[in-house]
Coordinates of C-alpha atoms and ligand atoms in Angstrom, one line a residue:
Chain A
X233 CA -4.7 17.4 -16.7
X234 CA -7.9 15.5 -16.9
X235 CA -9.7 18.6 -15.9
X236 CA -13.4 18.6 -16.5
X237 CA -14.1 21.7 -18.5
X238 CA -17.5 23.4 -18.8
X239 CA -19.3 22.2 -21.8
X240 CA -19.0 24.6 -24.8
X241 CA -21.5 22.8 -27.1
X242 CA -24.5 24.9 -28.2
X243 CA -27.7 23.9 -26.4
X244 CA -30.0 23.1 -29.3
X245 CA -32.4 20.3 -30.0
X246 CA -29.6 18.1 -31.4
X247 CA -27.7 18.5 -28.1
X248 CA -30.6 17.6 -26.0
X249 CA -31.5 14.6 -28.1
X250 CA -28.0 13.3 -27.9
X251 CA -27.7 14.0 -24.2
X252 CA -30.9 12.0 -23.7
X253 CA -29.3 9.1 -25.6
X254 CA -26.2 9.3 -23.4
X255 CA -28.2 9.6 -20.2
X256 CA -30.3 6.5 -21.2
X257 CA -27.0 4.6 -21.7
X258 CA -25.6 5.7 -18.4
X259 CA -28.8 4.9 -16.5
X260 CA -29.1 1.5 -18.2
X261 CA -25.6 0.8 -17.2
X262 CA -26.2 1.8 -13.6
X263 CA -29.3 -0.3 -13.5
X264 CA -27.4 -3.3 -15.0
X265 CA -24.7 -3.0 -12.3
X266 CA -27.2 -2.5 -9.5
X267 CA -29.0 -5.6 -10.7
X268 CA -25.7 -7.4 -10.6
X269 CA -25.9 -8.3 -14.3
X270 CA -22.2 -8.3 -14.6
X271 CA -21.9 -10.2 -17.9
X272 CA -24.5 -7.9 -19.5
X273 CA -22.5 -4.9 -18.2
X274 CA -19.3 -6.2 -19.9
X275 CA -21.3 -6.3 -23.1
X276 CA -21.8 -2.5 -22.8
X277 CA -18.0 -2.0 -22.8
X278 CA -15.9 -1.5 -26.0
X279 CA -13.1 -4.0 -26.5
X280 CA -10.9 -0.9 -26.5
X281 CA -12.0 0.4 -23.2
X282 CA -9.8 2.5 -20.9
X283 CA -10.9 2.6 -17.3
X284 CA -8.9 5.1 -15.2
X285 CA -9.2 6.3 -11.6
X286 CA -6.3 8.4 -10.4
X287 CA -5.2 9.0 -6.8
X288 CA -5.9 12.5 -5.5
X289 CA -3.2 14.5 -3.7
X290 CA -3.2 17.5 -1.5
X291 CA -1.1 20.1 -3.4
X292 CA -0.5 23.8 -3.2
X293 CA -2.9 26.2 -4.8
X294 CA -1.9 26.5 -8.4
X295 CA -0.4 23.1 -8.6
X296 CA -3.7 21.3 -9.1
X297 CA -3.6 20.9 -12.8
X298 CA -0.1 19.6 -12.6
X299 CA 0.1 17.5 -9.5
X300 CA -3.3 16.8 -7.9
X301 CA -4.1 13.6 -9.8
X302 CA -1.8 10.8 -10.6
X303 CA -1.0 10.6 -14.3
X304 CA -2.4 8.0 -16.6
X305 CA 0.4 6.0 -18.2
X306 CA 3.0 7.2 -15.7
X307 CA 2.0 6.8 -12.1
X308 CA 0.3 4.4 -9.8
X309 CA -3.5 5.0 -9.6
X310 CA -6.5 3.2 -8.2
X311 CA -7.4 1.9 -11.6
X312 CA -5.7 2.0 -15.0
X313 CA -7.0 -0.9 -16.9
X314 CA -8.9 -2.3 -19.8
X315 CA -11.8 -4.6 -20.6
X316 CA -9.7 -7.7 -20.0
X317 CA -9.0 -6.7 -16.4
X318 CA -12.6 -5.8 -15.8
X319 CA -13.6 -9.1 -17.2
X320 CA -11.3 -10.7 -14.7
X321 CA -12.9 -8.8 -11.9
X322 CA -16.3 -10.2 -13.1
X323 CA -14.9 -13.7 -13.4
X324 CA -13.6 -13.4 -9.9
X325 CA -17.0 -12.7 -8.5
X326 CA -18.3 -15.7 -10.4
X327 CA -15.9 -18.0 -8.6
X328 CA -18.0 -17.6 -5.5
X329 CA -14.7 -17.4 -3.6
X330 CA -14.1 -13.7 -3.9
X331 CA -14.4 -13.0 -0.2
X332 CA -14.5 -9.2 -0.6
X333 CA -17.7 -9.7 -2.6
X334 CA -19.0 -12.9 -1.2
X335 CA -21.8 -12.5 -0.3
X336 CA -22.4 -9.7 -2.8
X337 CA -22.6 -6.2 -1.5
X338 CA -25.7 -4.1 -2.1
X339 CA -24.8 -1.3 -4.4
X340 CA -26.8 1.7 -5.7
X341 CA -25.5 4.0 -8.4
X342 CA -26.8 7.5 -8.7
X343 CA -25.8 9.4 -11.8
X344 CA -26.6 13.1 -12.2
X345 CA -25.4 16.4 -13.8
X346 CA -25.0 14.8 -17.2
X347 CA -23.5 17.2 -19.8
X348 CA -22.0 16.7 -23.1
X349 CA -18.4 17.9 -23.7
X350 CA -17.8 16.9 -27.3
X351 CA -19.2 14.9 -30.1
X352 CA -17.7 13.6 -33.4
X353 CA -18.2 14.1 -36.2
X354 CA -20.9 16.4 -34.9
X355 CA -23.7 16.5 -32.4
X356 CA -26.5 15.8 -34.9
X357 CA -24.9 12.6 -36.1
X358 CA -22.5 11.5 -33.4
X359 CA -20.5 8.4 -33.6
X360 CA -18.5 9.2 -30.5
X361 CA -19.6 11.4 -27.6
X362 CA -17.9 12.5 -24.4
X363 CA -20.0 13.4 -21.4
X364 CA -19.4 14.3 -17.8
X365 CA -21.5 13.5 -14.9
X366 CA -21.5 13.2 -11.1
X367 CA -21.8 9.9 -9.4
X368 CA -22.9 8.9 -5.9
X369 CA -22.4 5.2 -5.3
X370 CA -23.7 3.6 -2.1
X371 CA -22.3 0.3 -1.0
X372 CA -23.7 -1.7 1.8
X373 CA -21.8 -4.8 2.8
X374 CA -22.5 -7.8 5.0
X375 CA -24.3 -6.4 8.0
X376 CA -23.5 -2.8 8.9
X377 CA -20.6 -1.8 6.6
X378 CA -21.4 1.1 4.3
X379 CA -19.4 3.3 2.0
X380 CA -20.2 6.4 -0.1
X381 CA -18.2 7.0 -3.2
X382 CA -18.8 10.5 -4.6
X383 CA -17.1 12.2 -7.5
X384 CA -17.1 13.1 -11.2
X385 CA -16.9 10.9 -14.2
X386 CA -15.9 11.7 -17.8
X387 CA -17.2 9.0 -20.2
X388 CA -16.7 8.6 -23.9
X389 CA -19.2 6.4 -25.8
X390 CA -18.6 5.1 -29.2
X391 CA -21.2 3.7 -31.6
X392 CA -20.2 0.2 -32.6
X393 CA -22.5 -1.7 -35.0
X394 CA -25.3 0.6 -34.1
X395 CA -25.0 0.4 -30.3
X396 CA -23.3 2.8 -27.9
X397 CA -20.4 1.2 -26.1
X398 CA -18.3 2.7 -23.3
X399 CA -14.9 3.5 -24.8
X400 CA -13.3 5.5 -22.0
X401 CA -14.1 6.2 -18.4
X402 CA -12.2 8.5 -16.1
X403 CA -13.3 8.5 -12.5
X404 CA -12.4 11.3 -10.2
X405 CA -13.2 10.1 -6.7
X406 CA -13.3 13.0 -4.2
X407 CA -11.1 11.4 -1.6
X408 CA -7.5 11.6 -0.6
X409 CA -6.9 8.7 1.8
X410 CA -9.4 6.2 0.6
X411 CA -12.1 5.9 3.2
X412 CA -13.1 2.4 2.1
X413 CA -11.2 -0.8 2.7
X414 CA -11.9 -1.9 -0.8
X415 CA -12.9 -0.7 -4.3
X416 CA -14.9 -3.8 -5.3
X417 CA -17.8 -1.7 -6.8
X418 CA -17.7 -0.8 -10.5
X419 CA -17.8 2.9 -11.1
Chain B
X224 CA 5.3 -6.1 37.8
X225 CA 1.8 -7.3 37.1
X226 CA 1.3 -5.4 33.9
X227 CA 4.4 -7.0 32.5
X228 CA 3.7 -10.6 33.6
X229 CA 0.4 -10.0 31.8
X230 CA 2.1 -9.7 28.4
X231 CA 3.9 -13.0 28.8
X232 CA 0.5 -14.6 29.4
X233 CA -1.0 -12.9 26.4
X234 CA 1.8 -14.1 24.2
X235 CA 2.5 -17.7 25.3
X236 CA 5.1 -19.2 23.2
X237 CA 5.4 -22.4 25.2
X238 CA 1.8 -23.2 24.5
X239 CA 1.8 -21.5 21.1
X240 CA -1.1 -19.3 21.9
X241 CA -1.8 -15.6 21.7
X242 CA -4.7 -13.8 23.4
X243 CA -7.2 -12.2 21.1
X244 CA -7.3 -9.0 23.1
X245 CA -4.0 -7.8 21.8
X246 CA -5.8 -7.1 18.5
X247 CA -8.7 -5.0 19.9
X248 CA -7.9 -3.7 23.4
X249 CA -7.8 0.1 23.5
X250 CA -5.4 0.2 26.4
X251 CA -2.9 -2.1 24.7
X252 CA -3.2 -0.1 21.5
X253 CA -2.4 3.1 23.4
X254 CA 0.6 1.5 25.0
X255 CA 1.8 0.3 21.6
X256 CA 2.0 3.9 20.4
X257 CA 4.5 4.7 23.2
X258 CA 6.3 1.5 23.6
X259 CA 6.6 0.2 20.1
X260 CA 6.3 3.1 17.7
X261 CA 8.6 5.5 19.6
X262 CA 11.4 3.0 19.7
X263 CA 11.4 0.7 16.7
X264 CA 12.7 1.6 13.2
X265 CA 9.9 2.7 10.9
X266 CA 9.8 3.0 7.2
X267 CA 9.1 6.6 6.1
X268 CA 9.5 6.9 2.3
X269 CA 12.0 6.8 -0.5
X270 CA 14.7 9.2 -1.7
X271 CA 13.3 9.1 -5.2
X272 CA 10.3 11.0 -3.8
X273 CA 12.5 13.9 -2.8
X274 CA 15.0 14.1 -5.6
X275 CA 15.7 17.9 -5.5
X276 CA 16.7 20.3 -2.7
X277 CA 13.5 21.7 -1.1
X278 CA 11.5 18.7 -2.1
X279 CA 9.3 17.2 0.5
X280 CA 7.0 14.2 0.9
X281 CA 4.6 14.0 3.9
X282 CA 4.6 10.7 5.6
X283 CA 3.6 9.1 8.9
X284 CA 5.2 7.4 11.8
X285 CA 2.8 5.7 14.1
X286 CA -0.2 8.0 14.2
X287 CA 1.8 11.2 13.7
X288 CA 2.5 13.2 10.6
X289 CA 6.2 13.6 9.5
X290 CA 7.8 15.3 6.7
X291 CA 10.6 13.8 4.6
X292 CA 12.6 16.6 3.3
X293 CA 15.8 17.3 1.3
X294 CA 17.6 20.4 2.5
X295 CA 19.7 22.7 0.4
X296 CA 22.9 20.8 1.4
X297 CA 21.2 17.7 -0.2
X298 CA 20.7 16.1 3.2
X299 CA 17.6 14.1 3.9
X300 CA 15.6 14.8 7.1
X301 CA 12.6 13.3 8.8
X302 CA 10.7 16.0 10.9
X303 CA 7.6 15.9 12.9
X304 CA 4.9 17.8 11.0
X305 CA 3.9 19.7 14.1
X306 CA 4.6 23.3 14.9
X307 CA 6.7 23.8 18.0
X308 CA 4.6 26.9 18.8
X309 CA 1.0 25.4 19.1
X310 CA 1.0 22.2 17.1
X311 CA -0.5 23.1 13.8
X312 CA 0.8 21.2 10.8
X313 CA 3.5 23.2 9.2
X314 CA 3.0 21.3 5.9
X315 CA -0.4 20.9 4.5
X316 CA 0.5 19.1 1.3
X317 CA 1.2 15.5 0.4
X318 CA 4.3 16.4 -1.6
X319 CA 5.9 19.4 -3.3
X320 CA 8.9 21.7 -3.1
X321 CA 9.3 24.6 -0.7
X322 CA 12.2 26.7 0.6
X323 CA 10.5 26.9 4.0
X324 CA 7.5 25.5 5.9
X325 CA 5.5 28.4 7.1
X326 CA 3.0 27.5 9.8
X327 CA -0.5 28.7 8.8
X328 CA -1.4 29.6 12.4
X329 CA 1.0 32.3 13.5
X330 CA 3.5 32.0 10.7
X331 CA 6.6 30.6 12.4
X332 CA 8.7 29.3 9.6
X333 CA 11.0 26.4 9.4
X334 CA 13.8 25.4 7.0
X335 CA 13.8 22.0 5.3
X336 CA 16.4 20.9 7.9
X337 CA 13.9 21.7 10.6
X338 CA 15.5 24.9 11.9
X339 CA 13.2 27.7 13.1
X340 CA 14.1 30.5 10.7
X341 CA 11.3 33.0 11.0
X342 CA 9.2 34.3 13.9
X343 CA 6.8 37.3 13.1
X344 CA 7.6 40.3 15.2
X345 CA 10.5 38.5 16.8
X346 CA 12.3 41.6 18.1
X347 CA 9.3 43.3 19.8
X348 CA 7.7 40.2 21.2
X349 CA 10.4 37.8 22.0
X350 CA 13.5 40.0 22.4
X351 CA 16.2 38.0 24.2
X352 CA 13.8 35.3 25.4
X353 CA 13.3 33.1 22.4
X354 CA 16.3 30.8 21.7
X355 CA 15.3 29.9 18.1
X356 CA 17.7 26.9 17.9
X357 CA 15.7 25.2 20.7
X358 CA 12.5 25.4 18.8
X359 CA 13.3 23.6 15.6
X360 CA 10.8 21.0 14.3
X361 CA 11.3 17.8 16.2
X362 CA 13.6 15.6 14.2
X363 CA 13.9 11.8 14.4
X364 CA 16.7 10.5 16.6
X365 CA 18.2 8.3 13.9
X366 CA 17.6 8.1 10.2
X367 CA 19.0 5.7 7.6
X368 CA 18.8 5.9 3.8
X369 CA 19.2 2.3 2.8
X370 CA 19.4 1.8 -0.9
X371 CA 16.9 4.7 -1.3
X372 CA 14.5 3.5 1.3
X373 CA 14.3 5.9 4.3
X374 CA 13.9 4.5 7.8
X375 CA 13.8 6.4 11.1
X376 CA 13.4 5.9 14.9
X377 CA 12.6 8.3 17.7
X378 CA 14.9 6.4 20.1
X379 CA 18.4 7.6 20.2
X380 CA 19.4 4.5 22.1
X381 CA 18.1 2.2 19.4
X382 CA 20.6 0.0 17.7
X383 CA 21.8 1.3 14.3
X384 CA 19.6 0.3 11.4
X385 CA 21.9 -2.5 10.2
X386 CA 22.2 -4.1 13.7
X387 CA 18.4 -3.8 13.9
X388 CA 17.9 -5.5 10.5
X389 CA 20.5 -8.2 11.1
X390 CA 20.4 -11.0 8.6
X391 CA 17.0 -9.9 7.4
X392 CA 18.9 -7.5 5.3
X393 CA 19.7 -10.1 2.6
X394 CA 16.0 -10.6 2.1
X395 CA 15.0 -6.9 2.1
X396 CA 17.8 -6.5 -0.5
X397 CA 15.9 -8.7 -2.8
X398 CA 13.2 -6.1 -3.0
X399 CA 15.6 -3.0 -3.1
X400 CA 18.3 -4.2 -5.4
X401 CA 17.9 -4.2 -9.2
X402 CA 16.6 -7.3 -10.9
X403 CA 20.1 -7.8 -12.5
X404 CA 21.6 -8.2 -9.0
X405 CA 23.3 -4.8 -8.9
X406 CA 23.0 -3.0 -5.6
X407 CA 20.1 -0.6 -5.1
X408 CA 18.9 1.1 -8.3
X409 CA 15.2 1.0 -7.5
X410 CA 12.8 3.9 -7.3
X411 CA 9.1 4.2 -6.3
X412 CA 6.4 5.1 -8.8
X413 CA 4.6 8.3 -8.4
X414 CA 1.4 7.7 -6.5
X415 CA 1.3 6.1 -3.0
X416 CA -1.8 4.0 -2.2
X417 CA -3.3 5.2 1.1
X418 CA -6.4 3.7 2.6
X419 CA -8.2 2.9 5.8
X420 CA -8.6 -0.8 6.5
X421 CA -10.7 -1.8 9.5
X422 CA -8.2 -4.2 11.0
X423 CA -5.6 -4.1 13.8
X424 CA -2.2 -3.0 12.3
X425 CA -0.5 -6.2 13.5
X426 CA -2.8 -8.4 11.5
X427 CA -1.4 -7.5 8.1
X428 CA 2.1 -7.2 9.6
X429 CA 1.8 -10.8 10.7
X430 CA 0.2 -11.8 7.4
X431 CA 3.4 -10.6 5.5
X432 CA 5.9 -12.1 8.0
X433 CA 5.3 -15.5 6.5
X434 CA 1.6 -16.5 6.8
X435 CA 1.8 -18.6 3.6
X436 CA -0.9 -20.7 5.0
X437 CA -3.5 -18.1 4.0
X438 CA -3.5 -19.2 0.4
X439 CA -7.2 -20.1 0.6
X440 CA -7.9 -16.4 0.9
X441 CA -6.7 -16.0 -2.7
X442 CA -8.4 -19.0 -4.3
X443 CA -10.5 -16.7 -6.5
X444 CA -7.6 -14.9 -8.2
X445 CA -5.7 -18.2 -8.4
X446 CA -8.6 -19.7 -10.2
X447 CA -9.0 -16.9 -12.8
X448 CA -5.3 -16.0 -13.2
X449 CA -4.2 -12.4 -13.0
X450 CA -0.4 -12.8 -13.3
X451 CA 2.0 -11.4 -15.8
X452 CA 1.3 -14.4 -18.1
X453 CA -2.4 -14.6 -17.5
X454 CA -3.1 -13.3 -21.0
X455 CA -1.5 -16.5 -22.2
X456 CA -4.0 -18.5 -20.1
X457 CA -1.8 -19.0 -17.1
X458 CA -3.6 -19.4 -13.8
X459 CA -2.5 -18.1 -10.5
X460 CA -2.1 -14.6 -9.1
X461 CA 1.5 -14.5 -10.2
X462 CA 3.8 -16.5 -12.5
X463 CA 5.4 -19.3 -10.6
X464 CA 9.0 -18.4 -10.8
X465 CA 9.6 -20.5 -7.6
X466 CA 8.2 -23.8 -9.0
X467 CA 11.5 -25.6 -8.5
X468 CA 12.6 -23.7 -5.4
X469 CA 12.9 -24.7 -1.7
X470 CA 10.8 -22.2 0.2
X471 CA 12.2 -20.9 3.5
X472 CA 10.5 -19.1 6.4
X473 CA 13.0 -17.3 8.5
X474 CA 12.7 -15.3 11.7
X475 CA 15.4 -12.9 12.9
X476 CA 16.4 -11.0 16.1
X477 CA 14.3 -7.9 16.3
X478 CA 11.1 -9.8 15.3
X479 CA 11.5 -9.6 11.6
X480 CA 10.1 -12.5 9.6
X481 CA 10.4 -13.3 5.9
X482 CA 9.4 -15.9 3.4
X483 CA 11.9 -16.4 0.6
X484 CA 13.0 -19.3 -1.6
X485 CA 16.2 -21.0 -2.6
X486 CA 16.4 -22.0 -6.3
X487 CA 18.2 -25.3 -7.0
X488 CA 21.9 -25.3 -7.7
X489 CA 21.5 -25.0 -11.5
X490 CA 19.2 -22.0 -10.8
X491 CA 17.4 -22.4 -14.2
X492 CA 15.3 -19.5 -15.4
X493 CA 11.6 -20.3 -15.5
X494 CA 10.0 -18.5 -18.4
X495 CA 7.6 -15.9 -17.0
X496 CA 6.1 -12.5 -17.9
X497 CA 4.9 -14.0 -21.1
X498 CA 2.2 -11.5 -21.9
X499 CA 4.7 -9.1 -23.4
X500 CA 7.9 -10.4 -25.1
X501 CA 9.8 -7.2 -24.2
X502 CA 9.1 -7.8 -20.5
X503 CA 9.9 -11.5 -20.8
X504 CA 13.2 -10.6 -22.4
X505 CA 14.0 -8.1 -19.8
X506 CA 13.4 -10.5 -16.9
X507 CA 15.3 -13.3 -18.6
X508 CA 18.2 -10.9 -19.3
X509 CA 18.3 -9.6 -15.7
X510 CA 18.0 -13.2 -14.4
X511 CA 21.1 -14.2 -16.3
X512 CA 23.0 -11.0 -15.3
X513 CA 22.2 -11.5 -11.7
X514 CA 23.5 -15.1 -11.8
X515 CA 26.8 -13.9 -13.3
X516 CA 27.0 -11.1 -10.8
X517 CA 26.1 -13.0 -7.6
X518 CA 27.0 -16.7 -8.4
X519 CA 25.5 -19.1 -5.9
X520 CA 24.0 -16.2 -3.9
X521 CA 21.6 -15.6 -6.9
X522 CA 19.7 -18.7 -5.8
X523 CA 18.0 -16.7 -3.1
X524 CA 14.8 -15.2 -4.4
X525 CA 12.1 -13.2 -2.5
X526 CA 8.5 -13.7 -1.7
X527 CA 7.4 -11.5 1.2
X528 CA 8.6 -10.2 4.6
X529 CA 7.9 -7.9 7.6
X530 CA 10.5 -5.7 9.2
X531 CA 9.3 -5.3 12.7
X532 CA 7.0 -3.7 13.6
X533 CA 4.9 -2.4 10.6
X534 CA 6.8 -2.4 7.4
X535 CA 6.3 -5.2 4.9
X536 CA 7.6 -5.9 1.4
X537 CA 6.5 -7.8 -1.6
X538 CA 9.7 -8.9 -3.2
X539 CA 9.0 -9.5 -6.9
X540 CA 5.4 -10.1 -8.1
X541 CA 4.4 -7.5 -7.1
X542 CA 7.2 -5.5 -5.6
X543 CA 6.4 -2.9 -3.0
X544 CA 7.0 -1.5 0.5
X545 CA 4.0 -1.2 2.7
X546 CA 3.5 0.6 6.1
X547 CA 0.6 -0.6 8.3
X548 CA 0.0 2.5 10.3
X549 CA -1.8 2.2 13.6
X550 CA -5.0 4.1 13.4
X551 CA -7.0 3.0 16.5
X552 CA -7.2 -0.6 17.8
X553 CA -9.4 -1.8 15.0
X554 CA -8.2 0.4 12.1
X555 CA -5.1 0.7 10.1
X556 CA -4.1 3.4 7.7
X557 CA -2.2 1.6 5.0
X558 CA 0.4 3.2 2.7
X559 CA 1.9 1.3 -0.1
X560 CA 4.9 2.4 -2.2
X561 CA 5.5 0.5 -5.4
X562 CA 9.1 -0.3 -6.4
X563 CA 10.6 -0.7 -9.8
X564 CA 14.1 -0.7 -11.4
X565 CA 15.0 2.8 -12.2
X566 CA 16.5 1.8 -15.5
X567 CA 13.7 -0.6 -16.6
X568 CA 12.4 0.0 -20.1
X569 CA 9.0 1.9 -20.4
X570 CA 7.2 -1.3 -21.5
X571 CA 8.4 -3.1 -18.3
X572 CA 7.4 -0.2 -16.1
X573 CA 4.0 0.0 -17.7
X574 CA 3.3 -3.7 -17.5
X575 CA 4.4 -3.8 -13.8
X576 CA 2.3 -0.7 -12.9
X577 CA -0.7 -2.3 -14.3
X578 CA 0.0 -5.7 -12.6
X579 CA 0.7 -4.0 -9.3
X580 CA -2.7 -2.1 -9.5
X581 CA -4.7 -5.2 -10.3
X582 CA -3.0 -7.2 -7.6
X583 CA -2.4 -4.8 -4.6
X584 CA -4.4 -2.5 -2.4
X585 CA -8.1 -1.8 -2.2
X586 CA -8.5 -2.1 -6.0
X587 CA -6.3 -5.1 -6.2
X588 CA -8.0 -8.4 -6.9
X589 CA -5.7 -10.3 -4.6
X590 CA -5.5 -8.0 -1.6
X591 CA -9.2 -7.2 -1.5
X592 CA -9.8 -10.6 -0.2
X593 CA -7.1 -10.2 2.4
X594 CA -8.7 -7.0 3.5
X595 CA -12.0 -8.7 4.0
X596 CA -10.4 -11.4 6.2
X597 CA -8.2 -9.0 8.2
X598 CA -11.4 -6.9 8.9
X599 CA -13.5 -9.6 10.2
X600 CA -10.7 -11.5 12.0
X601 CA -10.0 -8.3 13.9
X602 CA -13.7 -7.9 14.7
X603 CA -13.8 -11.6 15.8
X604 CA -11.1 -10.8 18.4
X605 CA -13.7 -8.8 20.3
X606 CA -16.3 -11.3 21.6
X607 CA -16.6 -12.0 25.3
X608 CA -16.9 -15.7 24.9
X609 CA -14.5 -15.7 22.0
X610 CA -11.9 -14.1 24.3
X611 CA -11.9 -17.1 26.6
X612 CA -10.0 -19.0 24.0
X613 CA -6.7 -17.6 22.7
X614 CA -5.7 -18.0 19.1
X615 CA -3.8 -21.1 18.0
X616 CA -0.2 -20.4 16.8
X617 CA 1.1 -24.0 17.0
X618 CA 1.8 -24.5 13.4
X619 CA 5.2 -26.3 12.8
X620 CA 6.2 -25.7 16.4
X621 CA 9.8 -26.9 17.3
X622 CA 10.8 -28.0 13.8
X623 CA 13.0 -25.1 13.0
X624 CA 16.8 -25.1 12.4
X625 CA 19.3 -22.4 13.1
X626 CA 21.3 -20.9 10.2
X627 CA 20.4 -23.7 7.9
X628 CA 20.2 -23.4 4.9
X629 CA 20.2 -19.6 5.4
X630 CA 21.1 -17.4 8.4
X631 CA 18.3 -17.0 11.0
X632 CA 15.8 -19.3 12.6
X633 CA 14.7 -21.3 9.6
X634 CA 11.8 -23.6 8.7
X635 CA 11.6 -25.3 5.3
X636 CA 8.0 -26.0 5.7
X637 CA 5.1 -23.6 6.3
X638 CA 5.3 -22.3 9.8
X639 CA 3.9 -19.9 12.4
X640 CA 7.3 -19.6 14.0
X641 CA 7.9 -16.2 12.3
X642 CA 4.6 -15.0 13.9
X643 CA 5.5 -16.5 17.3
X644 CA 8.8 -14.7 17.3
X645 CA 7.2 -11.5 16.0
X646 CA 4.8 -11.4 19.0
X647 CA 7.5 -12.5 21.4
X648 CA 9.4 -9.4 20.3
X649 CA 6.3 -7.3 20.5
X650 CA 5.8 -8.5 24.1
X651 CA 9.4 -7.4 24.9
X652 CA 8.7 -3.9 23.7
X653 CA 5.4 -3.9 25.7
X654 CA 7.4 -4.8 28.8
X655 CA 9.8 -1.9 28.3
X656 CA 12.7 -4.3 27.9
X657 CA 16.2 -3.2 27.1
X658 CA 17.4 -3.3 23.5
X659 CA 19.5 -6.3 24.3
X660 CA 16.5 -8.2 25.6
X661 CA 14.4 -7.0 22.6
X662 CA 17.1 -8.3 20.2
X663 CA 17.5 -11.6 22.0
X664 CA 16.3 -14.4 19.8
X665 CA 17.1 -18.1 19.2
X666 CA 19.1 -17.2 16.1
X667 CA 20.9 -14.3 17.7
X668 CA 24.4 -13.7 16.3
X669 CA 26.9 -12.6 18.9
X670 CA 27.2 -8.9 18.9
X671 CA 30.7 -8.0 18.0
X672 CA 30.7 -4.5 19.4
X673 CA 30.8 -5.5 23.1
Ligands
FES962 S1 1.0 27.1 15.8 FE1 2.6 27.4 14.4 S2 3.1 29.5 14.6 FE2 1.6 29.2 16.1
FE2_963 FE1 -2.7 -12.3 1.0

């Protein structure tokens, strides 16, 4: 499940135009987060957002589709939440007492390999679009602490009142035992 | 012997001080692996992770990999994941099902009960020399399946699990029994949190044995509210089901320490879990059922606890078992298994899963702040000047009672007595003391076996 499949959409001018729009959204979002504009970031999220990051397990060859990732709606994952919970995370930072982010970490989001997977009703006049990308997030904390989070993301954007909003984000972090003490960065 | 007197100085209960070096010293850490982790009972996993014959779940005891298996006679085993030929891991997977574990190096193969069942070219190369029954995977000396939770020790002279647990059992039960008070009936969700936290493994173990004083760590979540009624505007990191209860901090022989609470005699239900009426109804129903089933005993409700040396539980909000695996003096590999009533409705399981995830572990809003403090408190134990002053463990010294109002060494106010006793016990292990000495404790109940 949740496998990122190669994009089947025809590469034409509509595809590249839409991809550019999606990329612009994703880059804006990364910039907003890196600038620590957390309230502005929440504005980019749909009220119906799903934000999901499974755990990754070592499983036998052939079992990957079935068992590698924990299942949304069934298992314990790193994140399976909505906009309410993410708003709480932002509120927590704003208390100035969230010790894991006080003082704030320095965070840098790199987004690449953006490809479109599907668009509805169609690529030329999309109201909803699903893309995949790679991410590399660098977190530097306090004095010498640093972490790299590298993986794949599948994002669905939906047009709401003329603006793209993030409707669904699935984060596939390429780690088994998490090598960071905390996941305080937004992915 | 000098090295032994040393530990009594490091853990000085008369003064109520503990030397910082026990949290960072490499030599002490290496001794712990031998003296604590090869003797004490350790939590390994849960039977619900290996429901079928051939199922396995790969776990950890101390720094070493072990496999929890269910053999074809339905018997559960805990085996060292280490080939008896040259030490390669015989199981490379976190979980799965397999009739045998075939070593990737030279292909010796082992059955789920540990027996060596296959040796390539056995007849030509090992004729009459190899006694296969002597080369099984190393199995733990003792294992206990307690209400589904699997515990094991490498020490065949260790007391049996129930003697080891003593009266702490009643508190661990609060996490393992069903919410309606029936015995057992819990399972773990799929998905075990595993992460590396830069702290000494004893720091979180101490945190969970009754450091209720660390509330200021969680001021941010308490301000914003993330509990099961937070959607209704309730503040706090959990619903306050204990608002009318008498909190108790209890230490037990063997070094275990817990924080539970006693509800008043009328044991009234406090409305909680209000974000979802189905969940609220379930908790209310279970609360009433439990009261019918247990009577006055239902007044005991859980908070947290640590079973010596490195297993802790959260009893209710959230509800989990956690192992703080040593991973170097200043690093712990933490594994958390989340518990739920097997028979709970889907809505309840979903709500709890989501609450557990936003509360616990590296993505948990509550525990993130713990992790930051455990990290830098460990680092702070390192300084040369800092080391001249031990840590202060004097909180609520000499105010405890014995077996009042519950069995054990009890305080009804916040206390560091649980921590003091935890480290006293730790120091006994470090001095290679006998099991009788390790289990000696102010609240020791006379051993009836004699
Ligand atoms: S190391 Fe396992 S067969 Fe040689
Ligand atoms: Fe805490």
